[in-house]
Amino acid sequence: MRYLSTRGDAPELGFAEVLLGGLAPDGGLYVPAEWPRLPELPPPGASGGYAADAAAIMAAFVGDDLDAATLARLCDEAYATFRHPAVVPLVQIDHHHWLLELFHGPTLAFKDVALQLVGRMFDHVLGQRGERVTIVGATSGDTGSAAIDGVKGCDHVDIVILYPAGRTSDVQRRQMTTIDAPNVHTVAIDGTFDDCQDLVKAMFADAEFRDRLRLSAVNSINWARVMAQVVYYVTASRALAGPVTFCVPTGNFGNVLAGWIARRCGAPIADFIVASNTNDILTRFVNDADMTTREVVPTLSPSMDIQVSSNFERLLFEMNGRDGGMTAEQLRRFRSTGRLDVEPDQRREWVEGTFRAASLGDAATTAEIARTFAETGMLIDPHTATGVGAVRRLVGAGGPEVPIVTTATAHPAKFPDAVERATGVRPGLPPHLADLFDLPERTASLPNDLAAVQEFVTARSRVGR
Ligand SMILES: *Cc1c(COP(=O)(O)O)cnc(C)c1O
């Protein structure tokens, strides 16, 4: 299995290089040179479990870079951290409508599904090569805690996560700062999330620093994360004897893209509903052919407060007939004008019939949390609620033609204030996190200053020691 860049000007690589490399040197994202066919799996009733299905499905993307036994072991270990025997259970909330609960991992958000596995893959590949890396990242909440939890047991990875002081929720901050592992470091930056992100970008742009510390990232454009997410689209559509419609609350488009890939490779999926909050660039693109960036507005679903959906580039590459030069040119225009245009025939072929979309503001999101609680007794988080609400808007009273599955991306206890305001009930943390507020926090504080942050990273990294 070989991978090529969506901008068409980077060497083809195997899976292990793509895993460690992240962004391609031409600025593009890696995609398989050819889409594989999904393997035959045992029928759902005879499945060996989620980890076994995951290993079988991902083998098609990994190729020879990880042997079957290693891939199976990494999947077993990654998904043993989930607090539900089904790992990602399907729960029915209406006659035609299921939730795919992706939040039973260690940090209560769907990012664990990918990062528990990707951390272990990193460690395995680096260990084989006798190498180390330093992962640096910026977070506004979910990604940082999921990345830290994914690598906290890794011998060959040090991680430094920057977060904006005072601007994450207490649960999110404590999920990062209470991890007691020698390779995990968090820094509260006196600034905003954008400041943190700029510091990370500046560290990567400093070539001497980047190479000396072997900087690496596990952000949402990493191919291995997308690949790990393909799995649950395959297993859930099979469990419901598809075709099914998936509704996906989205920001970076990563999760929807994983579903699209599952369909491309043969999973029984009819189409997708893209759900956004007020930051609705994707909804405007699908419904009105309008992809223009606007200011990011803070909402109740902060992990979707994004205006540039970086993973969309992978779909754009397909829409351009896999022409990397054309894709690069289109993205250059997008960056300079703030507007992305695609041709009407491209929309007909790639968007219509494949994607529907709706966006919910905070009031509608709150109403959806309340309504779901009243109808089913279930508490859903604000991200999931944008999805459930989008389904309600787009699916008529006669019901859909095929079952609908909404991906439930966060546990309600991760956003307790919004859930309590909507329902009067405060969701409790699951038992494995019950002591979160008793554990000591371990974190550093630094000014918004590149030199200070670089000094901190240099002192903590074990690369070259
Ligand atoms: C990251 C995240 C999303 C958005 O996922 P994308 O892959 O960026 O579309 C949605 N919900 C939650 C809870 C998240 O953490």
Tab-separated table of C-alpha atoms and ligand atoms in Angstrom:
chain	number	residue	atom	x	y	z
A	1	MET	CA	0.000	0.000	0.000
A	2	ARG	CA	1.465	3.350	-1.109
A	3	TYR	CA	0.322	6.856	-0.180
A	4	LEU	CA	0.435	10.030	-2.242
A	5	SER	CA	-0.083	13.702	-1.449
A	6	THR	CA	-3.269	15.610	-2.304
A	7	ARG	CA	-1.036	18.361	-3.751
A	8	GLY	CA	0.744	16.009	-6.110
A	9	ASP	CA	4.309	17.104	-5.406
A	10	ALA	CA	5.666	14.797	-2.715
A	11	PRO	CA	7.265	11.346	-2.823
A	12	GLU	CA	4.989	8.318	-2.425
A	13	LEU	CA	5.407	6.701	0.976
A	14	GLY	CA	4.371	3.553	2.828
A	15	PHE	CA	2.054	3.542	5.827
A	16	ALA	CA	4.726	3.796	8.550
A	17	GLU	CA	6.277	6.923	6.999
A	18	VAL	CA	2.856	8.503	6.572
A	19	LEU	CA	2.023	7.689	10.194
A	20	LEU	CA	5.124	9.454	11.524
A	21	GLY	CA	5.232	12.212	8.933
A	22	GLY	CA	1.779	13.797	9.240
A	23	LEU	CA	1.673	16.572	6.638
A	24	ALA	CA	3.320	15.847	3.254
A	25	PRO	CA	6.376	17.993	2.388
A	26	ASP	CA	4.375	19.804	-0.348
A	27	GLY	CA	1.834	20.872	2.293
A	28	GLY	CA	-0.718	18.266	1.177
A	29	LEU	CA	-2.383	15.404	3.023
A	30	TYR	CA	-1.607	11.763	2.367
A	31	VAL	CA	-4.220	9.440	0.843
A	32	PRO	CA	-3.918	5.842	-0.395
A	33	ALA	CA	-2.674	5.658	-4.002
A	34	GLU	CA	-5.682	3.385	-4.627
A	35	TRP	CA	-8.733	2.781	-2.477
A	36	PRO	CA	-8.648	-0.822	-1.270
A	37	ARG	CA	-11.730	-3.089	-1.150
A	38	LEU	CA	-12.824	-3.839	2.390
A	39	PRO	CA	-12.084	-7.416	3.462
A	40	GLU	CA	-14.800	-10.011	4.057
A	41	LEU	CA	-15.656	-9.955	7.752
A	42	PRO	CA	-17.485	-12.550	9.815
A	43	PRO	CA	-21.206	-11.672	10.097
A	44	PRO	CA	-21.951	-9.366	13.050
A	45	GLY	CA	-23.228	-12.288	15.157
A	46	ALA	CA	-19.946	-14.150	14.697
A	47	SER	CA	-17.615	-11.174	15.012
A	48	GLY	CA	-14.526	-11.643	17.144
A	49	GLY	CA	-15.214	-8.184	18.609
A	50	TYR	CA	-14.468	-4.608	17.663
A	51	ALA	CA	-10.680	-4.939	17.986
A	52	ALA	CA	-10.608	-7.988	15.716
A	53	ASP	CA	-12.799	-6.293	13.105
A	54	ALA	CA	-10.632	-3.162	13.353
A	55	ALA	CA	-7.446	-5.127	12.691
A	56	ALA	CA	-9.005	-6.885	9.694
A	57	ILE	CA	-10.323	-3.650	8.185
A	58	MET	CA	-7.172	-1.606	8.752
A	59	ALA	CA	-4.910	-4.324	7.328
A	60	ALA	CA	-6.180	-3.197	3.915
A	61	PHE	CA	-4.685	0.274	4.514
A	62	VAL	CA	-1.546	-0.642	6.436
A	63	GLY	CA	-0.164	-3.068	3.854
A	64	ASP	CA	3.106	-4.768	4.810
A	65	ASP	CA	4.255	-2.042	7.194
A	66	LEU	CA	2.766	-3.791	10.237
A	67	ASP	CA	2.405	-7.560	10.365
A	68	ALA	CA	-1.033	-8.998	11.132
A	69	ALA	CA	-0.149	-10.160	14.650
A	70	THR	CA	1.253	-6.740	15.611
A	71	LEU	CA	-1.750	-4.901	14.219
A	72	ALA	CA	-4.089	-7.247	16.099
A	73	ARG	CA	-2.184	-6.741	19.360
A	74	LEU	CA	-2.158	-2.937	19.009
A	75	CYS	CA	-5.922	-2.942	18.343
A	76	ASP	CA	-6.552	-5.245	21.320
A	77	GLU	CA	-4.549	-2.980	23.633
A	78	ALA	CA	-6.069	0.244	22.287
A	79	TYR	CA	-9.680	-0.860	22.566
A	80	ALA	CA	-9.211	-2.568	25.939
A	81	THR	CA	-9.044	0.987	27.340
A	82	PHE	CA	-12.720	1.537	26.426
A	83	ARG	CA	-15.232	1.113	29.252
A	84	HIS	CA	-17.840	-0.764	27.246
A	85	PRO	CA	-17.565	-4.348	25.991
A	86	ALA	CA	-18.926	-3.300	22.586
A	87	VAL	CA	-16.295	-0.480	22.473
A	88	VAL	CA	-18.610	1.686	20.284
A	89	PRO	CA	-22.173	0.546	21.118
A	90	LEU	CA	-25.175	1.348	18.909
A	91	VAL	CA	-28.052	2.652	21.014
A	92	GLN	CA	-31.530	3.179	19.595
A	93	ILE	CA	-33.184	6.547	20.287
A	94	ASP	CA	-36.125	6.404	17.877
A	95	HIS	CA	-37.799	3.989	15.510
A	96	HIS	CA	-35.387	4.772	12.660
A	97	HIS	CA	-32.577	6.422	14.559
A	98	TRP	CA	-29.543	5.084	16.428
A	99	LEU	CA	-26.644	6.731	18.246
A	100	LEU	CA	-23.195	5.268	17.691
A	101	GLU	CA	-21.601	5.996	21.071
A	102	LEU	CA	-17.974	6.790	20.355
A	103	PHE	CA	-17.246	8.274	23.789
A	104	HIS	CA	-16.475	5.288	26.024
A	105	GLY	CA	-12.717	5.797	25.777
A	106	PRO	CA	-10.450	7.194	28.515
A	107	THR	CA	-11.096	10.914	27.822
A	108	LEU	CA	-14.807	10.630	26.932
A	109	ALA	CA	-14.625	11.947	23.358
A	110	PHE	CA	-14.530	10.152	20.020
A	111	LYS	CA	-10.932	11.193	19.423
A	112	ASP	CA	-9.901	8.337	21.722
A	113	VAL	CA	-10.980	5.807	19.070
A	114	ALA	CA	-8.164	6.993	16.829
A	115	LEU	CA	-5.596	8.286	19.316
A	116	GLN	CA	-5.475	5.227	21.583
A	117	LEU	CA	-4.440	3.265	18.509
A	118	VAL	CA	-2.242	5.869	16.836
A	119	GLY	CA	-0.172	6.414	20.020
A	120	ARG	CA	0.547	2.695	20.183
A	121	MET	CA	1.376	2.549	16.458
A	122	PHE	CA	3.841	5.435	16.876
A	123	ASP	CA	5.556	3.718	19.781
A	124	HIS	CA	5.791	0.398	17.971
A	125	VAL	CA	7.262	1.833	14.753
A	126	LEU	CA	9.702	4.108	16.626
A	127	GLY	CA	10.781	1.252	18.884
A	128	GLN	CA	11.524	-0.946	15.876
A	129	ARG	CA	13.672	1.792	14.397
A	130	GLY	CA	15.360	2.757	17.652
A	131	GLU	CA	14.107	6.333	17.265
A	132	ARG	CA	12.289	8.869	19.418
A	133	VAL	CA	10.071	11.851	18.608
A	134	THR	CA	8.766	14.889	20.446
A	135	ILE	CA	5.088	15.537	19.832
A	136	VAL	CA	4.023	19.150	20.262
A	137	GLY	CA	0.443	20.284	19.981
A	138	ALA	CA	-2.005	23.026	20.853
A	139	THR	CA	-5.439	22.290	22.206
A	140	SER	CA	-8.621	24.045	23.163
A	141	GLY	CA	-9.673	20.917	25.048
A	142	ASP	CA	-10.510	17.508	23.597
A	143	THR	CA	-7.593	16.834	21.279
A	144	GLY	CA	-4.915	17.504	23.878
A	145	SER	CA	-6.341	15.170	26.487
A	146	ALA	CA	-6.975	12.406	23.949
A	147	ALA	CA	-3.444	12.745	22.532
A	148	ILE	CA	-1.890	12.711	26.009
A	149	ASP	CA	-3.861	9.648	27.021
A	150	GLY	CA	-2.918	7.926	23.769
A	151	VAL	CA	0.845	8.303	24.347
A	152	LYS	CA	1.157	8.315	28.140
A	153	GLY	CA	2.574	4.786	28.207
A	154	CYS	CA	4.869	5.240	25.205
A	155	ASP	CA	8.608	4.728	25.685
A	156	HIS	CA	9.648	6.480	22.486
A	157	VAL	CA	7.428	9.556	22.528
A	158	ASP	CA	7.544	12.724	24.619
A	159	ILE	CA	4.564	15.020	24.353
A	160	VAL	CA	4.191	18.719	25.148
A	161	ILE	CA	0.676	20.170	24.893
A	162	LEU	CA	0.005	23.916	25.030
A	163	TYR	CA	-3.409	25.143	26.161
A	164	PRO	CA	-4.773	28.647	26.729
A	165	ALA	CA	-4.679	29.432	30.477
A	166	GLY	CA	-8.159	29.747	31.942
A	167	ARG	CA	-9.937	28.997	28.664
A	168	THR	CA	-10.517	25.251	28.817
A	169	SER	CA	-13.190	23.630	30.983
A	170	ASP	CA	-12.078	22.239	34.358
A	171	VAL	CA	-12.751	18.685	33.195
A	172	GLN	CA	-10.739	19.192	30.013
A	173	ARG	CA	-7.793	20.795	31.845
A	174	ARG	CA	-7.715	18.177	34.593
A	175	GLN	CA	-7.820	15.360	32.049
A	176	MET	CA	-4.494	16.728	30.796
A	177	THR	CA	-2.810	17.946	33.953
A	178	THR	CA	-3.539	14.989	36.254
A	179	ILE	CA	-1.784	12.450	34.018
A	180	ASP	CA	1.307	11.421	35.945
A	181	ALA	CA	3.705	10.082	33.319
A	182	PRO	CA	7.349	11.022	32.768
A	183	ASN	CA	6.829	11.699	29.037
A	184	VAL	CA	3.769	13.976	29.405
A	185	HIS	CA	4.084	17.758	29.791
A	186	THR	CA	1.407	20.429	29.670
A	187	VAL	CA	1.839	24.182	29.527
A	188	ALA	CA	-0.759	26.837	30.285
A	189	ILE	CA	0.028	29.684	27.882
A	190	ASP	CA	-0.913	33.211	28.848
A	191	GLY	CA	-2.937	33.739	25.663
A	192	THR	CA	-5.695	32.342	23.446
A	193	PHE	CA	-5.981	29.034	21.629
A	194	ASP	CA	-4.821	30.795	18.451
A	195	ASP	CA	-1.696	31.975	20.288
A	196	CYS	CA	-0.989	28.363	21.289
A	197	GLN	CA	-1.478	27.216	17.730
A	198	ASP	CA	0.820	29.966	16.420
A	199	LEU	CA	3.522	28.875	18.876
A	200	VAL	CA	3.262	25.291	17.621
A	201	LYS	CA	3.394	26.435	13.994
A	202	ALA	CA	6.444	28.580	14.759
A	203	MET	CA	8.208	25.606	16.358
A	204	PHE	CA	7.598	23.527	13.225
A	205	ALA	CA	8.712	26.423	11.000
A	206	ASP	CA	12.060	26.611	12.857
A	207	ALA	CA	13.833	23.912	10.808
A	208	GLU	CA	16.832	23.568	13.110
A	209	PHE	CA	14.620	23.164	16.180
A	210	ARG	CA	12.189	20.857	14.377
A	211	ASP	CA	14.924	18.501	13.214
A	212	ARG	CA	16.961	18.572	16.426
A	213	LEU	CA	13.948	17.574	18.554
A	214	ARG	CA	12.343	15.439	15.832
A	215	LEU	CA	9.072	17.286	16.215
A	216	SER	CA	5.955	15.386	15.299
A	217	ALA	CA	2.208	16.007	15.455
A	218	VAL	CA	-0.875	13.889	15.907
A	219	ASN	CA	-3.365	16.445	14.605
A	220	SER	CA	-6.529	15.568	12.771
A	221	ILE	CA	-4.923	15.618	9.336
A	222	ASN	CA	-2.808	12.571	10.267
A	223	TRP	CA	-3.888	9.776	7.932
A	224	ALA	CA	-3.734	7.106	10.632
A	225	ARG	CA	-6.394	8.927	12.647
A	226	VAL	CA	-8.758	9.015	9.701
A	227	MET	CA	-8.051	5.349	8.992
A	228	ALA	CA	-8.882	4.293	12.554
A	229	GLN	CA	-12.228	6.082	12.237
A	230	VAL	CA	-13.176	4.233	9.038
A	231	VAL	CA	-13.644	1.101	11.150
A	232	TYR	CA	-16.784	2.093	13.065
A	233	TYR	CA	-18.573	3.176	9.896
A	234	VAL	CA	-17.973	-0.297	8.522
A	235	THR	CA	-19.011	-2.185	11.650
A	236	ALA	CA	-22.100	-0.054	12.386
A	237	SER	CA	-23.447	-0.121	8.817
A	238	ARG	CA	-23.009	-3.899	8.780
A	239	ALA	CA	-24.616	-4.353	12.183
A	240	LEU	CA	-27.751	-2.585	10.922
A	241	ALA	CA	-27.631	-4.558	7.647
A	242	GLY	CA	-27.183	-1.271	5.682
A	243	PRO	CA	-27.548	0.794	3.615
A	244	VAL	CA	-27.725	3.400	6.371
A	245	THR	CA	-27.444	7.187	6.565
A	246	PHE	CA	-24.773	8.550	8.902
A	247	CYS	CA	-25.209	11.915	10.576
A	248	VAL	CA	-21.887	13.368	11.741
A	249	PRO	CA	-21.372	16.449	13.952
A	250	THR	CA	-18.312	17.927	12.361
A	251	GLY	CA	-15.650	20.623	12.492
A	252	ASN	CA	-12.525	19.553	10.650
A	253	PHE	CA	-14.491	17.177	8.384
A	254	GLY	CA	-12.214	14.346	9.577
A	255	ASN	CA	-14.956	12.167	10.946
A	256	VAL	CA	-17.250	12.595	7.916
A	257	LEU	CA	-14.357	11.925	5.590
A	258	ALA	CA	-13.676	8.625	7.372
A	259	GLY	CA	-17.302	7.664	6.680
A	260	TRP	CA	-16.969	8.665	3.048
A	261	ILE	CA	-13.875	6.451	2.751
A	262	ALA	CA	-15.746	3.529	4.311
A	263	ARG	CA	-18.433	3.968	1.651
A	264	ARG	CA	-15.845	4.370	-1.112
A	265	CYS	CA	-14.267	1.078	-0.089
A	266	GLY	CA	-17.574	-0.785	-0.108
A	267	ALA	CA	-19.385	-0.301	3.235
A	268	PRO	CA	-23.208	-0.253	2.850
A	269	ILE	CA	-23.733	3.485	3.419
A	270	ALA	CA	-26.390	5.468	1.521
A	271	ASP	CA	-25.366	9.016	2.354
A	272	PHE	CA	-24.254	11.487	5.042
A	273	ILE	CA	-25.811	14.301	6.998
A	274	VAL	CA	-23.213	16.883	8.003
A	275	ALA	CA	-24.164	18.693	11.230
A	276	SER	CA	-22.577	21.993	12.227
A	277	ASN	CA	-23.045	24.564	14.946
A	278	THR	CA	-23.082	28.318	14.182
A	279	ASN	CA	-19.660	27.858	12.570
A	280	ASP	CA	-21.373	26.463	9.512
A	281	ILE	CA	-18.916	26.665	6.615
A	282	LEU	CA	-19.584	23.035	5.667
A	283	THR	CA	-23.362	23.411	5.833
A	284	ARG	CA	-23.173	26.476	3.619
A	285	PHE	CA	-20.980	24.574	1.177
A	286	VAL	CA	-23.334	21.595	0.940
A	287	ASN	CA	-26.571	23.576	0.799
A	288	ASP	CA	-25.624	26.787	-0.981
A	289	ALA	CA	-22.303	26.091	-2.732
A	290	ASP	CA	-20.852	28.782	-0.473
A	291	MET	CA	-17.545	27.955	1.147
A	292	THR	CA	-16.331	31.272	2.543
A	293	THR	CA	-14.504	31.592	5.829
A	294	ARG	CA	-15.956	33.768	8.569
A	295	GLU	CA	-14.895	34.637	12.102
A	296	VAL	CA	-15.069	31.702	14.508
A	297	VAL	CA	-17.899	32.134	17.018
A	298	PRO	CA	-17.686	30.347	20.404
A	299	THR	CA	-20.569	27.891	20.928
A	300	LEU	CA	-21.766	25.165	23.311
A	301	SER	CA	-19.956	22.622	21.100
A	302	PRO	CA	-16.399	24.007	21.197
A	303	SER	CA	-14.776	21.073	19.398
A	304	MET	CA	-16.686	22.114	16.266
A	305	ASP	CA	-15.743	25.810	16.515
A	306	ILE	CA	-13.662	25.723	13.361
A	307	GLN	CA	-13.897	27.656	10.116
A	308	VAL	CA	-11.358	25.891	7.939
A	309	SER	CA	-12.095	22.186	7.659
A	310	SER	CA	-8.630	20.880	6.889
A	311	ASN	CA	-9.638	17.319	6.056
A	312	PHE	CA	-11.941	18.582	3.301
A	313	GLU	CA	-8.806	18.709	1.158
A	314	ARG	CA	-8.913	14.926	0.848
A	315	LEU	CA	-12.399	15.033	-0.680
A	316	LEU	CA	-11.433	17.957	-2.891
A	317	PHE	CA	-8.602	15.850	-4.315
A	318	GLU	CA	-11.173	13.206	-5.338
A	319	MET	CA	-13.479	15.866	-6.780
A	320	ASN	CA	-10.564	17.014	-8.938
A	321	GLY	CA	-10.086	13.532	-10.355
A	322	ARG	CA	-7.054	13.087	-8.041
A	323	ASP	CA	-5.220	15.953	-9.774
A	324	GLY	CA	-2.844	17.284	-7.112
A	325	GLY	CA	-1.784	20.364	-9.082
A	326	MET	CA	-5.396	21.433	-9.531
A	327	THR	CA	-6.091	20.849	-5.826
A	328	ALA	CA	-3.050	22.879	-4.774
A	329	GLU	CA	-4.102	25.744	-7.056
A	330	GLN	CA	-7.673	25.716	-5.724
A	331	LEU	CA	-6.394	25.853	-2.134
A	332	ARG	CA	-4.029	28.715	-2.956
A	333	ARG	CA	-7.006	30.677	-4.280
A	334	PHE	CA	-9.007	29.753	-1.174
A	335	ARG	CA	-6.265	31.077	1.095
A	336	SER	CA	-5.960	34.359	-0.777
A	337	THR	CA	-9.689	35.032	-1.396
A	338	GLY	CA	-11.285	33.208	1.574
A	339	ARG	CA	-13.643	31.490	-0.856
A	340	LEU	CA	-13.507	28.009	-2.350
A	341	ASP	CA	-15.345	27.392	-5.614
A	342	VAL	CA	-16.097	24.059	-7.231
A	343	GLU	CA	-17.694	23.514	-10.632
A	344	PRO	CA	-21.425	22.708	-10.896
A	345	ASP	CA	-20.704	19.315	-12.447
A	346	GLN	CA	-18.351	18.519	-9.559
A	347	ARG	CA	-21.151	19.339	-7.107
A	348	ARG	CA	-23.573	17.123	-8.995
A	349	GLU	CA	-21.175	14.207	-8.979
A	350	TRP	CA	-19.651	14.495	-5.506
A	351	VAL	CA	-21.971	16.462	-3.243
A	352	GLU	CA	-25.578	15.978	-4.345
A	353	GLY	CA	-26.938	12.626	-3.255
A	354	THR	CA	-23.961	12.083	-0.954
A	355	PHE	CA	-24.092	14.916	1.573
A	356	ARG	CA	-26.986	16.751	3.201
A	357	ALA	CA	-26.343	19.339	5.904
A	358	ALA	CA	-27.926	21.399	8.662
A	359	SER	CA	-26.585	23.706	11.332
A	360	LEU	CA	-27.953	24.357	14.822
A	361	GLY	CA	-27.324	27.443	16.934
A	362	ASP	CA	-26.907	27.211	20.711
A	363	ALA	CA	-30.630	27.655	21.461
A	364	ALA	CA	-31.623	24.856	19.077
A	365	THR	CA	-28.850	22.674	20.478
A	366	THR	CA	-30.110	23.190	24.024
A	367	ALA	CA	-33.678	22.443	22.909
A	368	GLU	CA	-32.489	19.211	21.299
A	369	ILE	CA	-30.723	18.072	24.486
A	370	ALA	CA	-33.937	18.788	26.412
A	371	ARG	CA	-36.153	17.035	23.869
A	372	THR	CA	-33.981	13.917	23.710
A	373	PHE	CA	-33.978	13.717	27.506
A	374	ALA	CA	-37.765	14.132	27.655
A	375	GLU	CA	-38.376	11.476	24.979
A	376	THR	CA	-35.770	8.860	25.913
A	377	GLY	CA	-34.378	9.688	29.350
A	378	MET	CA	-30.913	9.906	27.777
A	379	LEU	CA	-28.495	12.768	28.299
A	380	ILE	CA	-26.624	13.780	25.146
A	381	ASP	CA	-23.774	16.258	24.861
A	382	PRO	CA	-24.035	19.465	22.765
A	383	HIS	CA	-21.962	18.093	19.862
A	384	THR	CA	-24.140	15.011	19.579
A	385	ALA	CA	-27.218	17.236	19.903
A	386	THR	CA	-26.327	19.172	16.744
A	387	GLY	CA	-26.410	15.828	14.941
A	388	VAL	CA	-29.677	14.644	16.450
A	389	GLY	CA	-31.217	18.040	15.640
A	390	ALA	CA	-29.916	17.966	12.067
A	391	VAL	CA	-31.594	14.592	11.558
A	392	ARG	CA	-34.865	15.964	12.917
A	393	ARG	CA	-34.680	18.871	10.475
A	394	LEU	CA	-33.766	16.925	7.387
A	395	VAL	CA	-35.776	13.764	7.762
A	396	GLY	CA	-39.480	14.257	7.062
A	397	ALA	CA	-42.397	13.102	9.183
A	398	GLY	CA	-42.758	9.943	7.072
A	399	GLY	CA	-39.403	8.795	8.404
A	400	PRO	CA	-36.280	8.078	6.406
A	401	GLU	CA	-35.920	5.376	3.793
A	402	VAL	CA	-32.998	3.761	5.580
A	403	PRO	CA	-31.876	3.621	9.226
A	404	ILE	CA	-30.041	6.694	10.480
A	405	VAL	CA	-27.001	6.554	12.713
A	406	THR	CA	-25.789	9.709	14.449
A	407	THR	CA	-22.247	9.547	15.764
A	408	ALA	CA	-22.296	10.541	19.453
A	409	THR	CA	-18.937	12.247	19.735
A	410	ALA	CA	-18.670	13.193	23.420
A	411	HIS	CA	-19.928	11.909	26.766
A	412	PRO	CA	-22.460	14.308	28.337
A	413	ALA	CA	-20.289	14.598	31.475
A	414	LYS	CA	-17.654	16.330	29.377
A	415	PHE	CA	-20.025	19.305	28.978
A	416	PRO	CA	-22.003	19.157	32.224
A	417	ASP	CA	-23.035	22.825	32.357
A	418	ALA	CA	-24.776	22.827	28.969
A	419	VAL	CA	-26.489	19.522	29.706
A	420	GLU	CA	-27.667	20.649	33.136
A	421	ARG	CA	-29.035	23.930	31.763
A	422	ALA	CA	-31.057	22.004	29.181
A	423	THR	CA	-32.362	19.195	31.374
A	424	GLY	CA	-31.943	20.147	35.029
A	425	VAL	CA	-29.822	17.024	35.452
A	426	ARG	CA	-26.072	17.209	35.953
A	427	PRO	CA	-24.389	14.245	34.256
A	428	GLY	CA	-21.860	12.525	36.516
A	429	LEU	CA	-18.387	11.480	35.464
A	430	PRO	CA	-18.106	7.737	34.837
A	431	PRO	CA	-16.386	5.740	37.623
A	432	HIS	CA	-12.922	5.707	36.056
A	433	LEU	CA	-12.850	9.524	36.213
A	434	ALA	CA	-14.688	9.954	39.512
A	435	ASP	CA	-11.464	11.022	41.261
A	436	LEU	CA	-10.552	13.581	38.572
A	437	PHE	CA	-11.147	16.485	40.919
A	438	ASP	CA	-9.110	14.929	43.759
A	439	LEU	CA	-5.928	14.204	41.804
A	440	PRO	CA	-3.046	16.694	41.972
A	441	GLU	CA	-2.509	18.798	38.850
A	442	ARG	CA	0.926	18.991	37.273
A	443	THR	CA	1.390	21.767	34.741
A	444	ALA	CA	3.676	24.635	33.820
A	445	SER	CA	2.778	28.234	33.017
A	446	LEU	CA	4.582	30.234	30.386
A	447	PRO	CA	4.120	33.587	28.670
A	448	ASN	CA	3.113	33.709	25.006
A	449	ASP	CA	6.770	33.684	23.999
A	450	LEU	CA	8.387	31.358	21.468
A	451	ALA	CA	11.855	31.349	23.042
A	452	ALA	CA	10.462	30.419	26.454
A	453	VAL	CA	8.374	27.601	24.999
A	454	GLN	CA	11.265	26.259	22.927
A	455	GLU	CA	13.473	26.238	26.010
A	456	PHE	CA	10.802	24.293	27.898
A	457	VAL	CA	10.413	21.720	25.107
A	458	THR	CA	14.194	21.312	24.797
A	459	ALA	CA	14.529	20.676	28.523
A	460	ARG	CA	11.738	18.046	28.574
A	461	SER	CA	12.379	16.159	25.322
A	462	ARG	CA	14.464	13.004	25.536
A	463	VAL	CA	15.317	13.023	21.823
A	464	GLY	CA	19.083	12.626	21.445
A	465	ARG	CA	19.632	11.662	25.083
B	1	LIG	C1	-13.219	16.809	17.462
B	1	LIG	C2	-14.669	16.694	17.788
B	1	LIG	C3	-15.663	16.845	16.789
B	1	LIG	C4	-15.343	17.204	15.356
B	1	LIG	O1	-14.665	16.189	14.688
B	1	LIG	P1	-14.041	16.463	13.237
B	1	LIG	O2	-13.275	15.236	12.899
B	1	LIG	O3	-13.193	17.676	13.380
B	1	LIG	O4	-15.167	16.672	12.312
B	1	LIG	C5	-16.978	16.687	17.158
B	1	LIG	N1	-17.325	16.407	18.444
B	1	LIG	C6	-16.400	16.260	19.419
B	1	LIG	C7	-16.852	15.997	20.797
B	1	LIG	C8	-15.043	16.394	19.130
B	1	LIG	O5	-14.135	16.243	20.113
